[in-house]
Coordinates of C-alpha atoms in Angstrom, one line a residue:
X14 CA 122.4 92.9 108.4
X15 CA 120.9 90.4 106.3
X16 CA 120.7 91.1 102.3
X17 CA 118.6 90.3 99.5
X18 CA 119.3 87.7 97.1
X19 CA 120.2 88.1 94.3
X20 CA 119.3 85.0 93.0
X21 CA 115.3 86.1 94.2
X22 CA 115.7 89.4 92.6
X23 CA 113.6 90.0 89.3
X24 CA 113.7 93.1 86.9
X25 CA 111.1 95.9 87.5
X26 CA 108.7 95.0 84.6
X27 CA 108.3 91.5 86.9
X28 CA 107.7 93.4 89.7
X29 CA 105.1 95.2 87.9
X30 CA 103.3 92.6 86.8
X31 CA 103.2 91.0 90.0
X32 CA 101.9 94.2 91.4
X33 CA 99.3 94.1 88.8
X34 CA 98.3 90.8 88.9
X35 CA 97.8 91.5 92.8
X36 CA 95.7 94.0 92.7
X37 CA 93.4 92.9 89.7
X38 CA 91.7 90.2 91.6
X39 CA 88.2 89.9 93.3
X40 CA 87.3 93.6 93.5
X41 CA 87.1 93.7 90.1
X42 CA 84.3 91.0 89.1
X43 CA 82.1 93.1 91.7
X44 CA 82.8 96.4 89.5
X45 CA 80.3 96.0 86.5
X46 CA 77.4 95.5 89.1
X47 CA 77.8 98.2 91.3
X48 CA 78.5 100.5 88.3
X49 CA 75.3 99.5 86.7
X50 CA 74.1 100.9 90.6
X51 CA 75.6 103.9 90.8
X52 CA 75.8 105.0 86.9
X53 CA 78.5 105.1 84.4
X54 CA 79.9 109.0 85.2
X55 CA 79.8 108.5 88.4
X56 CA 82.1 105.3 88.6
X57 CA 84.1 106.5 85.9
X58 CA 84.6 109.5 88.2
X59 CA 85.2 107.7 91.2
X60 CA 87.5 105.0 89.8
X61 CA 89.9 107.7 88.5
X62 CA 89.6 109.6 92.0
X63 CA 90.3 106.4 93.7
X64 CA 93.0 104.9 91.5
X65 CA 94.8 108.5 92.2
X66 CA 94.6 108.6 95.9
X67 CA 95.3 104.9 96.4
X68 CA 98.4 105.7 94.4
X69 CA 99.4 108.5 96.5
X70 CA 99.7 106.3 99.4
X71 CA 101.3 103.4 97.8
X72 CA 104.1 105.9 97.3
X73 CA 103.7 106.8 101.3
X74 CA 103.8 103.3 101.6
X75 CA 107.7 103.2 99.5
X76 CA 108.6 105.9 101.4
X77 CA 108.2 104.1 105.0
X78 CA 109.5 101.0 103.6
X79 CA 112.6 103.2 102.9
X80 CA 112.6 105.3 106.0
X81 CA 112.0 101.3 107.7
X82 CA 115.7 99.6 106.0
X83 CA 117.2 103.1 106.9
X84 CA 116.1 102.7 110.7
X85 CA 117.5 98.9 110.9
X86 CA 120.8 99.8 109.1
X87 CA 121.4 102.8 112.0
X88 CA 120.3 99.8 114.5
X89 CA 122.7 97.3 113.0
X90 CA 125.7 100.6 112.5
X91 CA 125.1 101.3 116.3
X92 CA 125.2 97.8 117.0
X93 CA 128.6 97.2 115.3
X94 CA 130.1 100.4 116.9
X95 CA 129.2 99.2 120.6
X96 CA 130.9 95.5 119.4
X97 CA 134.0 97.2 118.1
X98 CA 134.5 99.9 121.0
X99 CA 134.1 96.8 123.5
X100 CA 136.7 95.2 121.2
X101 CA 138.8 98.2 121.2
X102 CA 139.1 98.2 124.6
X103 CA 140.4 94.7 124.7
X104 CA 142.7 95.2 122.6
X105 CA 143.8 96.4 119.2
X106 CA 141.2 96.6 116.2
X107 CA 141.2 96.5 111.8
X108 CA 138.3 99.1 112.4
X109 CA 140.0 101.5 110.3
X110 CA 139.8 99.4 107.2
X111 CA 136.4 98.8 105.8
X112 CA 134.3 99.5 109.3
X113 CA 135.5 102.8 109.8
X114 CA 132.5 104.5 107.5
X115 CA 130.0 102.7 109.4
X116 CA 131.0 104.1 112.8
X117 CA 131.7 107.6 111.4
X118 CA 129.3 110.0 113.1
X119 CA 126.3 111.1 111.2
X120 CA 126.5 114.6 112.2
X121 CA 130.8 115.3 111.4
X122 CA 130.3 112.9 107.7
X123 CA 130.6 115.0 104.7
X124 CA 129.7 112.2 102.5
X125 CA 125.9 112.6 102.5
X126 CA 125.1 111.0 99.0
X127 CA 126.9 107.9 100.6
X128 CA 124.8 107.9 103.7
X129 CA 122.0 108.4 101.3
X130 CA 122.6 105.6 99.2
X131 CA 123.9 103.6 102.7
X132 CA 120.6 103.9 104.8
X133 CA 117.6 104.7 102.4
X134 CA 117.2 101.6 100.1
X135 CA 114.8 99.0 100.1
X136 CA 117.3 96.2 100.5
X137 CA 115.2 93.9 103.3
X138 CA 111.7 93.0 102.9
X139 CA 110.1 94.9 105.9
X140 CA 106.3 94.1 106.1
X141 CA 103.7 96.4 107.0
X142 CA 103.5 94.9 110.7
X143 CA 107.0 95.2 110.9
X144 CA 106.8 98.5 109.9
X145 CA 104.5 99.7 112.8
X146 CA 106.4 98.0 115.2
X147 CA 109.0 100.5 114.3
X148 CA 107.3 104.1 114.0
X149 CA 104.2 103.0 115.9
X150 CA 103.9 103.2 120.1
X151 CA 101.8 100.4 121.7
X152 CA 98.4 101.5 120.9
X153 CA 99.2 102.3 117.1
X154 CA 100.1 98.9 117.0
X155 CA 97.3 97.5 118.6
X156 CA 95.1 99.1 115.9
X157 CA 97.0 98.4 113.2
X158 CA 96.5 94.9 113.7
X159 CA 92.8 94.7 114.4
X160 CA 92.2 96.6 111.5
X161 CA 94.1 94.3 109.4
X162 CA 92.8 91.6 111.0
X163 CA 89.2 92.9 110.3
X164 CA 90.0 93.3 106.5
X165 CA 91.3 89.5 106.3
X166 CA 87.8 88.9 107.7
X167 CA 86.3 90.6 105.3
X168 CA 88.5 89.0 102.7
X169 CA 87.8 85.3 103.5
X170 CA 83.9 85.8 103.7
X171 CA 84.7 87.4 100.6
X172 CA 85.8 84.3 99.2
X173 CA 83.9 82.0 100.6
X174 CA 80.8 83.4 99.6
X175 CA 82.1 84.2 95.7
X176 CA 82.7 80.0 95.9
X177 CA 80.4 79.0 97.2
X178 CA 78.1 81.5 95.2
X179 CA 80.2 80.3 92.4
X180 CA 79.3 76.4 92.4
X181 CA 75.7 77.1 93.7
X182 CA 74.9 78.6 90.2
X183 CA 76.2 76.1 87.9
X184 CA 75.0 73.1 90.6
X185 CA 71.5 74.2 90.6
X186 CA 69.4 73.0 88.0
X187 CA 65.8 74.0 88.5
X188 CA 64.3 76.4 86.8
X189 CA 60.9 77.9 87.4
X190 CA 58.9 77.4 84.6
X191 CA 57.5 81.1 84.8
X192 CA 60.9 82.8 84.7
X193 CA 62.7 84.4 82.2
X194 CA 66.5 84.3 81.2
X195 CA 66.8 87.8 82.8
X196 CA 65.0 87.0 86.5
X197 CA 67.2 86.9 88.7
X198 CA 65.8 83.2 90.6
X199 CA 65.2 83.9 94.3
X200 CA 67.0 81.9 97.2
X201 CA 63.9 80.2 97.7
X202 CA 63.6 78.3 94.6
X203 CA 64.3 74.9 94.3
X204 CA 67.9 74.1 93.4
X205 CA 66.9 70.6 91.8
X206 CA 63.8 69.0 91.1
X207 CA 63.9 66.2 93.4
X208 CA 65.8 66.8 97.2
X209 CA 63.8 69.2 98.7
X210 CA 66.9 72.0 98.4
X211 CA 66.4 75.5 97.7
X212 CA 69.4 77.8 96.6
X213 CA 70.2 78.9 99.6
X214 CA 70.2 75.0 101.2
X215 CA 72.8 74.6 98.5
X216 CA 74.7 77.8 98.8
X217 CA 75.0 76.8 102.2
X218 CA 75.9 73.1 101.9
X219 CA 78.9 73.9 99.1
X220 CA 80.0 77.0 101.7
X221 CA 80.4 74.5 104.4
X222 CA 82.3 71.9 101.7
X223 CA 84.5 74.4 101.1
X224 CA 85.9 75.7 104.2
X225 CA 85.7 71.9 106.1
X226 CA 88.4 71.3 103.0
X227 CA 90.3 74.3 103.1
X228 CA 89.5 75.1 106.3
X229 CA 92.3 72.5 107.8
X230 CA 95.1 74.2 106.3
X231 CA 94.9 77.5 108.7
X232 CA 96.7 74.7 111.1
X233 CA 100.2 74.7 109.3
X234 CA 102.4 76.7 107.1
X235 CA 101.6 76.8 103.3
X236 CA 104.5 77.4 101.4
X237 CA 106.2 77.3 97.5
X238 CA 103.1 78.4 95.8
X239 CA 105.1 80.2 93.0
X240 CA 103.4 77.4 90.8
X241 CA 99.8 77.9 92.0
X242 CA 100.3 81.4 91.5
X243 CA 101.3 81.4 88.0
X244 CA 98.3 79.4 87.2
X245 CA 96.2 81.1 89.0
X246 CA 97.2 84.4 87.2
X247 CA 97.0 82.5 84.4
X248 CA 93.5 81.5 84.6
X249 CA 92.7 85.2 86.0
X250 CA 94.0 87.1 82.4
X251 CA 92.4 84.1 80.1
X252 CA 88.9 84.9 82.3
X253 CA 89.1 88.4 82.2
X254 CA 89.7 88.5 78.5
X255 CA 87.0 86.1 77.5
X256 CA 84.9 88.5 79.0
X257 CA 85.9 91.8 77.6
X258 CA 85.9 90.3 74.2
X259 CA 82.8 88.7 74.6
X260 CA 81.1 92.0 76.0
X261 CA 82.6 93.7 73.2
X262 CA 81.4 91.2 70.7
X263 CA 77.6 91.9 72.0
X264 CA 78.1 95.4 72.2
X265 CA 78.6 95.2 68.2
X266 CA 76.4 92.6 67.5
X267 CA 73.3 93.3 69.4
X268 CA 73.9 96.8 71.0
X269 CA 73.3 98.3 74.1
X270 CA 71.1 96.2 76.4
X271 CA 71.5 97.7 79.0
X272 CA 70.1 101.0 80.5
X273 CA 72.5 101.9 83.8
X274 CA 71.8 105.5 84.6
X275 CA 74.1 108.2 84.5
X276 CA 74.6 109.1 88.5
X277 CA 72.5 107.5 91.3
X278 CA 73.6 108.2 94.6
X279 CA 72.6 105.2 96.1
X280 CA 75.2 103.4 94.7
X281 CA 77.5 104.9 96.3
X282 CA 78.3 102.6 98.9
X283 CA 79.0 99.8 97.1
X284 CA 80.5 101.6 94.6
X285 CA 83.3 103.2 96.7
X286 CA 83.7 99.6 98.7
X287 CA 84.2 97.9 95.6
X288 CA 86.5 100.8 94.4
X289 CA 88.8 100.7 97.6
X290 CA 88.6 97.1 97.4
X291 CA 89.9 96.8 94.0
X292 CA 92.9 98.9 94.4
X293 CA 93.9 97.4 97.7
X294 CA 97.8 96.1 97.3
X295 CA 99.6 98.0 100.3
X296 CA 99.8 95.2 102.8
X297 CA 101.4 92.8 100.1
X298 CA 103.6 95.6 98.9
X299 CA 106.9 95.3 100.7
X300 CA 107.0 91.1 99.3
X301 CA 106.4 92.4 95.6
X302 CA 108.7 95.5 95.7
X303 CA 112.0 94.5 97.7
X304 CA 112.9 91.7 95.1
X305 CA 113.5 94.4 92.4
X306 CA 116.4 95.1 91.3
X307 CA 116.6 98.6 89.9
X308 CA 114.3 100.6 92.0
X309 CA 115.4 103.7 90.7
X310 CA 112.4 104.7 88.8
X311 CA 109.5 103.1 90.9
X312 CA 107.3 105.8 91.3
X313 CA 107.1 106.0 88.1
X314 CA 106.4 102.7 86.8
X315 CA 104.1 102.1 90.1
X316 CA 102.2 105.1 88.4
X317 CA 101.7 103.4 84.8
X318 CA 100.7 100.1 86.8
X319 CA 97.9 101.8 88.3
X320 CA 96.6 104.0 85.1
X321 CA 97.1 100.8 83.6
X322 CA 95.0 99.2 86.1
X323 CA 91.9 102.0 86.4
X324 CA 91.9 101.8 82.5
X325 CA 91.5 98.0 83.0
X326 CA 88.9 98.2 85.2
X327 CA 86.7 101.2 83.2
X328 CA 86.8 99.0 80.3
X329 CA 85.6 95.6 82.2
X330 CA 82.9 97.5 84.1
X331 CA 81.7 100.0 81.0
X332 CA 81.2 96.8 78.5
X333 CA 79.5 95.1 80.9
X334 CA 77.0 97.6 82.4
X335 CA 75.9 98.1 78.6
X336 CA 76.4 94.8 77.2
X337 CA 73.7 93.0 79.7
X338 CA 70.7 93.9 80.5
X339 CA 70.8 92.0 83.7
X340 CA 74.6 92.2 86.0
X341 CA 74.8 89.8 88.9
X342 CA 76.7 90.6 91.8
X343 CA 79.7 88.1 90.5
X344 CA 80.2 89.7 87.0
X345 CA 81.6 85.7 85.9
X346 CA 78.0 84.0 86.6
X347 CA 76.6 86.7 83.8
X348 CA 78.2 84.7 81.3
X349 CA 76.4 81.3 82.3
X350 CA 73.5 79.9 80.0
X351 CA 71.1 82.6 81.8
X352 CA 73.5 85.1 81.7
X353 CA 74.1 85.1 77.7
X354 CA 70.6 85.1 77.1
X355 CA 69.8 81.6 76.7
X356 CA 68.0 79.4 79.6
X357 CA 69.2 75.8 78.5
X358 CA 73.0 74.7 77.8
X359 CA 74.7 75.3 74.9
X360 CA 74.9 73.1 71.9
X361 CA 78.4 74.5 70.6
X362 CA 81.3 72.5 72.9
X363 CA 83.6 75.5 72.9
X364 CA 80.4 77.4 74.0
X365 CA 79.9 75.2 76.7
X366 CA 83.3 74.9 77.9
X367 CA 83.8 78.8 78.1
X368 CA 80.5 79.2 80.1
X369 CA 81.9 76.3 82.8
X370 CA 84.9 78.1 82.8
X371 CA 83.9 82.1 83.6
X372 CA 80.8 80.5 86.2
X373 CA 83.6 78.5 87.6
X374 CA 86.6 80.7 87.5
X375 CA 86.3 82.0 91.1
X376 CA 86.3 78.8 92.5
X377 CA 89.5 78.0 90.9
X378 CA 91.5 81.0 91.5
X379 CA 90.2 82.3 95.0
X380 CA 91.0 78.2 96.9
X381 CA 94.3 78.7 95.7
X382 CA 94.2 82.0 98.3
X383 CA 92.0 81.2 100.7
X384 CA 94.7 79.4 102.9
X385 CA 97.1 81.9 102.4
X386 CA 95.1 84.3 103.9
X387 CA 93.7 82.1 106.2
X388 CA 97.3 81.6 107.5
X389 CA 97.9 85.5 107.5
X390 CA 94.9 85.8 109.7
X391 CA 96.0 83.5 111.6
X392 CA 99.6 85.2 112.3
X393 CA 98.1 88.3 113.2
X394 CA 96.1 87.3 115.8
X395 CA 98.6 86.2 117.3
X396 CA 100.6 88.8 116.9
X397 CA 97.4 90.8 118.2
X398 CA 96.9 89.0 121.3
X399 CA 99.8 87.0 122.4
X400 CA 103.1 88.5 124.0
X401 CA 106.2 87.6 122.3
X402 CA 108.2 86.9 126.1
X403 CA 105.5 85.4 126.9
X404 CA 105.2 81.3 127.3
X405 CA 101.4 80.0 126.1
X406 CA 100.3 76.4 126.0
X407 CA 100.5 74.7 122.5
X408 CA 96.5 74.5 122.0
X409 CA 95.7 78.2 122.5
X410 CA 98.5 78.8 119.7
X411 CA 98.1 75.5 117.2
X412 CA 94.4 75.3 117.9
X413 CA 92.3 78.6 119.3
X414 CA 93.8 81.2 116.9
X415 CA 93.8 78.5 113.7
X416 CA 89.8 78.1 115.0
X417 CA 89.1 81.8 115.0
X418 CA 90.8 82.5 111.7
X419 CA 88.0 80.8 109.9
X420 CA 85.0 80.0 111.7
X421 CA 83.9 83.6 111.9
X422 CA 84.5 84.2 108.1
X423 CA 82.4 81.3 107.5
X424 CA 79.5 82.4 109.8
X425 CA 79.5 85.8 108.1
X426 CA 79.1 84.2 104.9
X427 CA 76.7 81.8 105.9
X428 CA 74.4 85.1 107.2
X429 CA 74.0 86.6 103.5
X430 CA 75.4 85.9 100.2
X431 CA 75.9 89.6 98.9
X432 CA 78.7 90.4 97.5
X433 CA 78.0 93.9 97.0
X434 CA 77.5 94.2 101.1
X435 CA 80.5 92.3 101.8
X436 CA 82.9 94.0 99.6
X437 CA 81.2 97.3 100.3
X438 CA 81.8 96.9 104.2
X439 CA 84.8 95.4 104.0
X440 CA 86.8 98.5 101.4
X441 CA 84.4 101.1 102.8
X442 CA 85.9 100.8 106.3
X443 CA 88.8 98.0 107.1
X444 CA 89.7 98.8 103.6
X445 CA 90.3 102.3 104.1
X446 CA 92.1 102.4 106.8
X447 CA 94.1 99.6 105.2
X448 CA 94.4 101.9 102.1
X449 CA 94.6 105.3 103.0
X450 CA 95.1 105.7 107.3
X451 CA 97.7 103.1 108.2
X452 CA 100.2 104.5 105.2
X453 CA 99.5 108.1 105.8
X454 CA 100.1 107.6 109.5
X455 CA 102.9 105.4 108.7
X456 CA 105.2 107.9 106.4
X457 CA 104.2 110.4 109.2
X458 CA 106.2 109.1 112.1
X459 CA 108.4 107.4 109.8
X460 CA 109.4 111.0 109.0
X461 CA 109.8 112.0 112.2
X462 CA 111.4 108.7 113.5
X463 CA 114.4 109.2 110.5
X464 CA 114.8 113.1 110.9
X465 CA 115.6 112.7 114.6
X466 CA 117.6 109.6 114.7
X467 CA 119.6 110.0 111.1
X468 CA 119.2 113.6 110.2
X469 CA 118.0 116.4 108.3
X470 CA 120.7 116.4 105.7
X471 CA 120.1 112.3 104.9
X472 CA 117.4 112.8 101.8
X473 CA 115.3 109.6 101.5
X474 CA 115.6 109.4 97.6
X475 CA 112.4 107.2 97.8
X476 CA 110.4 109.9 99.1
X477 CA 106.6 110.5 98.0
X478 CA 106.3 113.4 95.5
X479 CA 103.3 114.4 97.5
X480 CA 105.5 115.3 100.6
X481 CA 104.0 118.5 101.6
X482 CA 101.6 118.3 105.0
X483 CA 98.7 119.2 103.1
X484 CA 98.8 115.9 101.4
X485 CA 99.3 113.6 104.7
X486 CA 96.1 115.7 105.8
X487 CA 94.1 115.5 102.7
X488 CA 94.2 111.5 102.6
X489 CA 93.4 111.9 106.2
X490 CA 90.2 113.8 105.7
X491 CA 89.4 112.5 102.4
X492 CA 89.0 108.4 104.5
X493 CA 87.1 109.9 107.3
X494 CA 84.7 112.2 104.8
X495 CA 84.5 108.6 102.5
X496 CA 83.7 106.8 105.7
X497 CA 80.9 108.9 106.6
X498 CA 78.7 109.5 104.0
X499 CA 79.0 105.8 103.0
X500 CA 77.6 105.3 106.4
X501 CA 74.7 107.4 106.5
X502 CA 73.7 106.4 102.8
X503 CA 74.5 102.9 103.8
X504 CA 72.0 103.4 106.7
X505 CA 69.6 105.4 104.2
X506 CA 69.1 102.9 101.8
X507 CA 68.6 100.2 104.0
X508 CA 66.0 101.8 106.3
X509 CA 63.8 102.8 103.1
X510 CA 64.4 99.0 102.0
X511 CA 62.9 98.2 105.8
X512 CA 59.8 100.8 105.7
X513 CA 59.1 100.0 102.6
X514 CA 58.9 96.3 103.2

């Protein structure tokens, strides 16, 4: 059985970090609008609600990566016995020397705390995929994949529309002579005074820019981005604090401009999206966590990342919801020219550079990603569709599946430019079951699958603290009940927009 590393292995504060920088991404420049929505109590209630729960299957998410290394280390013990009884009867054997625990028979071993520490570590990296190939029959893998492969959808229009948004804003130059700072400027305004462009010509023409180049790399493998990814999360925490301290800074200054209200149920929808969204770090999990070296307290830690991470979040969303009076869908374009108050450029270089930088800080971080996921898409499919016995010709696999990894992504991008619908469809349903199904389901048969192949009398000492039933059930219901009501408020709110239009 292969090991890990130890030459890739980092310490647990690393880990952490990685984990954090993971999950505070997107999701979170989408929080300060849809909290202005749905009111400052409520998403301070939800946030909390939803940091906990998406916890509580992160650690179902350890526990069947555990259960997962335990199950290939019984393969590869089973394996080895069969090798050395076929040896055995061929002739004499050293199995008594260091094999002879291997073979033992799990049911006669007294030595349970070294079975323990033998089978339930998180030694290989064991993806999510891999994961449900092991505790899942045919048709829960079928549906694992489609509902990750409907969340990467969701993820790349995502991106493509925060870009494309991105560049749109800071490209366009007209403004309508009638409009204030705080207007938002419809899509079909002019985007400069002399083609005959309006915003959403533009928004359309950078979309297309972007995916045509980095659309192309979906066709091959992308790899050693350690570097992209430490600027990237470099970018991300200089970005995110220029913000904070510049919403803080106008709190003091100026006070409260805006109003948001203190519950609205309408906002809901977005609001619990966005929320799901912005804690979403399960499928990358098993690549962040295995590399650690001491994993002897990661519940723990895992549990400080995330309180960590909500607190993160309250205090982007809460100064920003009261800081401006106006909050675009892409918190980074409220700190534009027209986002700090003031229509025309400004004169102060340092000013001007950290406006360039927040309108275009999406545009930096999320191209670094896009064909990564792209690629990931891409993988899935085909591990959705295509046999793995099974001989296909070289376009379907290096040209049909690259094709319909981005091309739908881009046509749902190119249909609207919301951010608050996209991240609200894509965490209120691929999301969740991304979030909160696939792990509960996963630590459920994963329980099963160990108790009847290793034993009772194995503990799994990376075992959720919420091990009872009623949890597994809880998360269960809790998804379905989320699902629900954002559908028929979802469907509320946009049949009064309709009648009353």
């Amino acid at each position: 059985m292969p090991e890990q590393n130890v030459g890739d292995q980092y310490p647990t504060w690393v880990g952490l970090v990685y984990v954090f920088n993971l999950i505070v991404g997107t999701g979170a420049l989408t929080l300060p609008a849809v909290f202005s929505r749905a009111g400052w109590a409520l998403g301070l209630s939800v946030i909390l609600v939803l940091a906990f729960i998406s916890f509580i299957t992160v650690t179902f998410v350890i526990e069947a990566m555990a259960s997962a290394n335990a199950i290939v280390t019984w393969r590869h013990i089973q394996h080895r016995k069969r090798v050395l009884r076929t040896v055995g009867e061929s002739g004499p054997s050293n199995s008594d020397s260091e094999d002879t625990p291997l073979v033992a028979s799990l049911s006669t071993s007294p030595d349970r705390l070294d079975m323990t520490c033998r089978y339930y570590v998180i030694q290989d990296k064991i993806e999510m995929g891999q994961m449900a190939s092991i505790f899942f029959n045919r048709f829960g893998i079928t549906l694992f994949y489609l509902c990750f492969a409907i969340y990467l959808y969701g993820d790349l229009s995502i991106y493509g529309a925060a870009v494309a948004k991105s560049i749109a804003d800071v490209a366009c130059t007209y403004l309508p002579k009638n409009l204030t700072c705080n207007d938002t400027i419809p899509d079909t305004e002019l985007c400069w005074e002399g083609p005959a462009f309006n915003r959403l010509d533009a928004y359309r023409i950078f979309l297309t820019m972007f995916v045509l180049l980095l659309g192309p790399f979906v066709f091959f493998n992308v790899q050693k981005t350690k570097y992209l990814q430490l600027l990237t999360s470099v970018m991300r925490w200089l970005a995110f604090t220029i913000m904070i301290v510049y919403a803080l800074k106008n709190l003091f200054v100026h006070g409260a401009r805006g109003d948001p209200p203190v519950a609205s149920l309408a906002g809901i929808p977005s609001l619990f999206g966005a929320g799901v969204y912005s804690f979403m770090c399960h499928h990358s999990l098993p690549a962040l966590v295995a590399p650690i070296a001491n994993k002897s307290k990661l519940n723990r830690f895992l549990a400080l990342d995330y309180t960590l991470i909500a607190l993160f979040y309250l205090l982007l969303a809460l100064t920003g919801i009261f800081a401006f009076e106006r909050l675009d869908d892409l918190y980074t374009l409220d700190f534009g020219p027209r986002g700090l108050g003031d229509c025309s450029k400004s004169d102060n270089i340092f000013m001007l550079l950290m406006e360039y930088f927040l309108a275009l800080f999406p545009v930096f971080t999320l191209s670094t990603s896009f064909p990564i996921i792209a690629i990931t898409l891409r993988n899935n499919l085909q591990s959705l569709f295509l046999k793995e016995d099974t001989f296909y010709t070289l376009c379907l696999q290096k040209l049909v599946f690259p094709i319909l990894a981005v091309v739908p992504p881009y046509l749902i991008a190119m249909t609207t430019k919301d951010l608050s619908i996209l991240v609200g469809i894509t965490g209120s349903y691929a999301g969740a079951g991304i979030q909160y199904l696939i792990p509960t389901f996963l630590v459920y048969y994963a329980r099963k699958k160990t108790n009847k192949v290793i034993g009772l009398g194995v503990i799994n000492k990376f075992a959720s603290p919420f091990s009872g039933r009623c949890w597994l059930t809880f998360v269960v219901v809790w998804a379905i009940t989320c699902m629900i009501l954002v559908s028929v408020n979802f469907i509320q709110v946009h049949l009064q927009s309709w009648i009353s239009q």
